[in-house]
């Protein structure tokens, strides 16, 4: 029987990037979207129309929690990764590592590549 964590996989790239970004530090929505864009070298962009529904779902699922207001602006809500959210992010990272290993074995990734 699949574990509670494995049932959440695979994650969408946007969801995974949000969890990875929150693994570094608590942050508010706008900074979170900017961090994702930076981490993905601009390949993943998250607008408010996408970000806030994802945040709501992650809050509902217990992957993240709302923390005290962001420093300097009490109107901004900050978010923190929960232990469950960290386990889900770790499981997705392991899944992607396995996919990359299979791609290397099939010669889809050059042997000298840093991937």
mmCIF file with all atom_site columns, C-alpha atoms in Angstrom:
data_model
loop_
_atom_site.group_PDB
_atom_site.id
_atom_site.type_symbol
_atom_site.label_atom_id
_atom_site.label_alt_id
_atom_site.label_comp_id
_atom_site.label_asym_id
_atom_site.label_entity_id
_atom_site.label_seq_id
_atom_site.pdbx_PDB_ins_code
_atom_site.Cartn_x
_atom_site.Cartn_y
_atom_site.Cartn_z
_atom_site.occupancy
_atom_site.B_iso_or_equiv
_atom_site.pdbx_formal_charge
_atom_site.auth_seq_id
_atom_site.auth_comp_id
_atom_site.auth_asym_id
_atom_site.auth_atom_id
_atom_site.pdbx_PDB_model_num
ATOM 1   C CA . UNK A 1 1   ? 0.000  0.000  0.000   1.00 0.00 ? 1   UNK A CA 1
ATOM 2   C CA . UNK A 1 2   ? 1.447  3.414  -0.958  1.00 0.00 ? 2   UNK A CA 1
ATOM 3   C CA . UNK A 1 3   ? 2.452  5.719  1.860   1.00 0.00 ? 3   UNK A CA 1
ATOM 4   C CA . UNK A 1 4   ? 0.683  8.987  2.542   1.00 0.00 ? 4   UNK A CA 1
ATOM 5   C CA . UNK A 1 5   ? 3.696  10.782 1.073   1.00 0.00 ? 5   UNK A CA 1
ATOM 6   C CA . UNK A 1 6   ? 3.964  8.676  -2.090  1.00 0.00 ? 6   UNK A CA 1
ATOM 7   C CA . UNK A 1 7   ? 0.285  9.298  -2.900  1.00 0.00 ? 7   UNK A CA 1
ATOM 8   C CA . UNK A 1 8   ? 1.149  12.998 -3.299  1.00 0.00 ? 8   UNK A CA 1
ATOM 9   C CA . UNK A 1 9   ? 3.687  12.242 -6.037  1.00 0.00 ? 9   UNK A CA 1
ATOM 10  C CA . UNK A 1 10  ? 4.535  13.254 -8.663  1.00 0.00 ? 10  UNK A CA 1
ATOM 11  C CA . UNK A 1 11  ? 4.409  16.944 -7.847  1.00 0.00 ? 11  UNK A CA 1
ATOM 12  C CA . UNK A 1 12  ? 3.954  19.649 -10.424 1.00 0.00 ? 12  UNK A CA 1
ATOM 13  C CA . UNK A 1 13  ? 7.153  21.607 -11.052 1.00 0.00 ? 13  UNK A CA 1
ATOM 14  C CA . UNK A 1 14  ? 5.587  24.707 -9.480  1.00 0.00 ? 14  UNK A CA 1
ATOM 15  C CA . UNK A 1 15  ? 4.579  22.838 -6.317  1.00 0.00 ? 15  UNK A CA 1
ATOM 16  C CA . UNK A 1 16  ? 8.009  21.244 -5.994  1.00 0.00 ? 16  UNK A CA 1
ATOM 17  C CA . UNK A 1 17  ? 9.815  24.560 -6.440  1.00 0.00 ? 17  UNK A CA 1
ATOM 18  C CA . UNK A 1 18  ? 7.615  26.163 -3.773  1.00 0.00 ? 18  UNK A CA 1
ATOM 19  C CA . UNK A 1 19  ? 8.486  23.406 -1.298  1.00 0.00 ? 19  UNK A CA 1
ATOM 20  C CA . UNK A 1 20  ? 12.187 23.638 -2.161  1.00 0.00 ? 20  UNK A CA 1
ATOM 21  C CA . UNK A 1 21  ? 12.130 27.415 -1.761  1.00 0.00 ? 21  UNK A CA 1
ATOM 22  C CA . UNK A 1 22  ? 10.443 27.113 1.634   1.00 0.00 ? 22  UNK A CA 1
ATOM 23  C CA . UNK A 1 23  ? 13.005 24.512 2.725   1.00 0.00 ? 23  UNK A CA 1
ATOM 24  C CA . UNK A 1 24  ? 15.570 27.325 2.708   1.00 0.00 ? 24  UNK A CA 1
ATOM 25  C CA . UNK A 1 25  ? 13.593 29.793 4.820   1.00 0.00 ? 25  UNK A CA 1
ATOM 26  C CA . UNK A 1 26  ? 10.120 31.092 5.656   1.00 0.00 ? 26  UNK A CA 1
ATOM 27  C CA . UNK A 1 27  ? 8.915  33.679 3.201   1.00 0.00 ? 27  UNK A CA 1
ATOM 28  C CA . UNK A 1 28  ? 5.891  35.560 1.917   1.00 0.00 ? 28  UNK A CA 1
ATOM 29  C CA . UNK A 1 29  ? 4.107  34.992 -1.388  1.00 0.00 ? 29  UNK A CA 1
ATOM 30  C CA . UNK A 1 30  ? 5.733  37.598 -3.634  1.00 0.00 ? 30  UNK A CA 1
ATOM 31  C CA . UNK A 1 31  ? 9.258  36.748 -2.445  1.00 0.00 ? 31  UNK A CA 1
ATOM 32  C CA . UNK A 1 32  ? 8.416  33.079 -2.870  1.00 0.00 ? 32  UNK A CA 1
ATOM 33  C CA . UNK A 1 33  ? 7.424  33.554 -6.513  1.00 0.00 ? 33  UNK A CA 1
ATOM 34  C CA . UNK A 1 34  ? 10.629 35.526 -7.145  1.00 0.00 ? 34  UNK A CA 1
ATOM 35  C CA . UNK A 1 35  ? 12.749 32.857 -5.442  1.00 0.00 ? 35  UNK A CA 1
ATOM 36  C CA . UNK A 1 36  ? 11.176 30.138 -7.611  1.00 0.00 ? 36  UNK A CA 1
ATOM 37  C CA . UNK A 1 37  ? 11.896 32.172 -10.730 1.00 0.00 ? 37  UNK A CA 1
ATOM 38  C CA . UNK A 1 38  ? 15.531 32.627 -9.666  1.00 0.00 ? 38  UNK A CA 1
ATOM 39  C CA . UNK A 1 39  ? 15.999 28.976 -8.656  1.00 0.00 ? 39  UNK A CA 1
ATOM 40  C CA . UNK A 1 40  ? 14.611 27.789 -11.989 1.00 0.00 ? 40  UNK A CA 1
ATOM 41  C CA . UNK A 1 41  ? 16.706 30.252 -14.014 1.00 0.00 ? 41  UNK A CA 1
ATOM 42  C CA . UNK A 1 42  ? 13.473 31.836 -15.206 1.00 0.00 ? 42  UNK A CA 1
ATOM 43  C CA . UNK A 1 43  ? 11.942 28.656 -16.592 1.00 0.00 ? 43  UNK A CA 1
ATOM 44  C CA . UNK A 1 44  ? 9.250  28.472 -13.899 1.00 0.00 ? 44  UNK A CA 1
ATOM 45  C CA . UNK A 1 45  ? 7.215  31.586 -13.248 1.00 0.00 ? 45  UNK A CA 1
ATOM 46  C CA . UNK A 1 46  ? 4.406  31.694 -10.753 1.00 0.00 ? 46  UNK A CA 1
ATOM 47  C CA . UNK A 1 47  ? 1.852  34.485 -10.941 1.00 0.00 ? 47  UNK A CA 1
ATOM 48  C CA . UNK A 1 48  ? -0.491 35.361 -8.100  1.00 0.00 ? 48  UNK A CA 1
ATOM 49  C CA . UNK A 1 49  ? -3.302 33.561 -9.905  1.00 0.00 ? 49  UNK A CA 1
ATOM 50  C CA . UNK A 1 50  ? -1.299 30.332 -9.704  1.00 0.00 ? 50  UNK A CA 1
ATOM 51  C CA . UNK A 1 51  ? 0.643  30.901 -6.488  1.00 0.00 ? 51  UNK A CA 1
ATOM 52  C CA . UNK A 1 52  ? -2.180 31.581 -4.069  1.00 0.00 ? 52  UNK A CA 1
ATOM 53  C CA . UNK A 1 53  ? -4.337 28.582 -5.064  1.00 0.00 ? 53  UNK A CA 1
ATOM 54  C CA . UNK A 1 54  ? -1.221 26.384 -4.658  1.00 0.00 ? 54  UNK A CA 1
ATOM 55  C CA . UNK A 1 55  ? -0.507 27.943 -1.257  1.00 0.00 ? 55  UNK A CA 1
ATOM 56  C CA . UNK A 1 56  ? -4.123 27.399 -0.176  1.00 0.00 ? 56  UNK A CA 1
ATOM 57  C CA . UNK A 1 57  ? -3.981 23.746 -1.244  1.00 0.00 ? 57  UNK A CA 1
ATOM 58  C CA . UNK A 1 58  ? -0.646 23.223 0.535   1.00 0.00 ? 58  UNK A CA 1
ATOM 59  C CA . UNK A 1 59  ? -2.062 24.831 3.684   1.00 0.00 ? 59  UNK A CA 1
ATOM 60  C CA . UNK A 1 60  ? -5.152 22.615 3.489   1.00 0.00 ? 60  UNK A CA 1
ATOM 61  C CA . UNK A 1 61  ? -2.991 19.511 2.946   1.00 0.00 ? 61  UNK A CA 1
ATOM 62  C CA . UNK A 1 62  ? -0.661 20.385 5.836   1.00 0.00 ? 62  UNK A CA 1
ATOM 63  C CA . UNK A 1 63  ? 2.451  20.802 3.691   1.00 0.00 ? 63  UNK A CA 1
ATOM 64  C CA . UNK A 1 64  ? 2.994  24.393 4.820   1.00 0.00 ? 64  UNK A CA 1
ATOM 65  C CA . UNK A 1 65  ? 1.738  26.638 7.619   1.00 0.00 ? 65  UNK A CA 1
ATOM 66  C CA . UNK A 1 66  ? 1.232  30.345 7.854   1.00 0.00 ? 66  UNK A CA 1
ATOM 67  C CA . UNK A 1 67  ? 3.668  32.063 10.212  1.00 0.00 ? 67  UNK A CA 1
ATOM 68  C CA . UNK A 1 68  ? 3.801  35.520 11.702  1.00 0.00 ? 68  UNK A CA 1
ATOM 69  C CA . UNK A 1 69  ? 3.598  38.438 9.309   1.00 0.00 ? 69  UNK A CA 1
ATOM 70  C CA . UNK A 1 70  ? 6.614  39.036 7.130   1.00 0.00 ? 70  UNK A CA 1
ATOM 71  C CA . UNK A 1 71  ? 9.153  41.398 8.706   1.00 0.00 ? 71  UNK A CA 1
ATOM 72  C CA . UNK A 1 72  ? 8.604  45.002 7.675   1.00 0.00 ? 72  UNK A CA 1
ATOM 73  C CA . UNK A 1 73  ? 5.063  44.516 6.363   1.00 0.00 ? 73  UNK A CA 1
ATOM 74  C CA . UNK A 1 74  ? 2.381  43.135 8.704   1.00 0.00 ? 74  UNK A CA 1
ATOM 75  C CA . UNK A 1 75  ? -0.035 42.695 5.758   1.00 0.00 ? 75  UNK A CA 1
ATOM 76  C CA . UNK A 1 76  ? 2.137  40.046 4.115   1.00 0.00 ? 76  UNK A CA 1
ATOM 77  C CA . UNK A 1 77  ? 1.605  36.470 5.203   1.00 0.00 ? 77  UNK A CA 1
ATOM 78  C CA . UNK A 1 78  ? 4.702  34.338 5.511   1.00 0.00 ? 78  UNK A CA 1
ATOM 79  C CA . UNK A 1 79  ? 4.777  30.559 5.073   1.00 0.00 ? 79  UNK A CA 1
ATOM 80  C CA . UNK A 1 80  ? 6.846  27.736 6.556   1.00 0.00 ? 80  UNK A CA 1
ATOM 81  C CA . UNK A 1 81  ? 7.414  24.180 5.402   1.00 0.00 ? 81  UNK A CA 1
ATOM 82  C CA . UNK A 1 82  ? 5.958  21.585 7.787   1.00 0.00 ? 82  UNK A CA 1
ATOM 83  C CA . UNK A 1 83  ? 7.650  18.259 8.567   1.00 0.00 ? 83  UNK A CA 1
ATOM 84  C CA . UNK A 1 84  ? 5.094  16.581 6.273   1.00 0.00 ? 84  UNK A CA 1
ATOM 85  C CA . UNK A 1 85  ? 5.861  19.069 3.503   1.00 0.00 ? 85  UNK A CA 1
ATOM 86  C CA . UNK A 1 86  ? 9.580  18.380 3.928   1.00 0.00 ? 86  UNK A CA 1
ATOM 87  C CA . UNK A 1 87  ? 8.989  14.614 3.633   1.00 0.00 ? 87  UNK A CA 1
ATOM 88  C CA . UNK A 1 88  ? 6.976  15.154 0.456   1.00 0.00 ? 88  UNK A CA 1
ATOM 89  C CA . UNK A 1 89  ? 9.697  17.380 -1.024  1.00 0.00 ? 89  UNK A CA 1
ATOM 90  C CA . UNK A 1 90  ? 12.339 14.794 -0.095  1.00 0.00 ? 90  UNK A CA 1
ATOM 91  C CA . UNK A 1 91  ? 10.301 12.008 -1.696  1.00 0.00 ? 91  UNK A CA 1
ATOM 92  C CA . UNK A 1 92  ? 9.875  14.031 -4.890  1.00 0.00 ? 92  UNK A CA 1
ATOM 93  C CA . UNK A 1 93  ? 13.610 14.805 -4.966  1.00 0.00 ? 93  UNK A CA 1
ATOM 94  C CA . UNK A 1 94  ? 14.347 11.073 -4.617  1.00 0.00 ? 94  UNK A CA 1
ATOM 95  C CA . UNK A 1 95  ? 11.847 10.274 -7.381  1.00 0.00 ? 95  UNK A CA 1
ATOM 96  C CA . UNK A 1 96  ? 13.474 12.814 -9.701  1.00 0.00 ? 96  UNK A CA 1
ATOM 97  C CA . UNK A 1 97  ? 16.916 11.414 -8.856  1.00 0.00 ? 97  UNK A CA 1
ATOM 98  C CA . UNK A 1 98  ? 15.685 7.975  -9.944  1.00 0.00 ? 98  UNK A CA 1
ATOM 99  C CA . UNK A 1 99  ? 14.294 9.424  -13.184 1.00 0.00 ? 99  UNK A CA 1
ATOM 100 C CA . UNK A 1 100 ? 17.609 11.151 -13.893 1.00 0.00 ? 100 UNK A CA 1
ATOM 101 C CA . UNK A 1 101 ? 19.503 7.909  -13.168 1.00 0.00 ? 101 UNK A CA 1
ATOM 102 C CA . UNK A 1 102 ? 17.303 6.071  -15.679 1.00 0.00 ? 102 UNK A CA 1
ATOM 103 C CA . UNK A 1 103 ? 17.836 8.822  -18.259 1.00 0.00 ? 103 UNK A CA 1
ATOM 104 C CA . UNK A 1 104 ? 21.604 8.507  -17.816 1.00 0.00 ? 104 UNK A CA 1
ATOM 105 C CA . UNK A 1 105 ? 21.436 4.723  -18.230 1.00 0.00 ? 105 UNK A CA 1
ATOM 106 C CA . UNK A 1 106 ? 19.517 5.219  -21.482 1.00 0.00 ? 106 UNK A CA 1
ATOM 107 C CA . UNK A 1 107 ? 22.154 7.711  -22.653 1.00 0.00 ? 107 UNK A CA 1
ATOM 108 C CA . UNK A 1 108 ? 19.686 10.596 -22.667 1.00 0.00 ? 108 UNK A CA 1
ATOM 109 C CA . UNK A 1 109 ? 22.077 12.618 -20.512 1.00 0.00 ? 109 UNK A CA 1
ATOM 110 C CA . UNK A 1 110 ? 25.691 12.929 -21.722 1.00 0.00 ? 110 UNK A CA 1
ATOM 111 C CA . UNK A 1 111 ? 28.123 11.061 -19.473 1.00 0.00 ? 111 UNK A CA 1
ATOM 112 C CA . UNK A 1 112 ? 30.180 14.182 -18.677 1.00 0.00 ? 112 UNK A CA 1
ATOM 113 C CA . UNK A 1 113 ? 27.098 16.287 -17.917 1.00 0.00 ? 113 UNK A CA 1
ATOM 114 C CA . UNK A 1 114 ? 26.717 17.921 -14.536 1.00 0.00 ? 114 UNK A CA 1
ATOM 115 C CA . UNK A 1 115 ? 23.080 16.789 -14.425 1.00 0.00 ? 115 UNK A CA 1
#
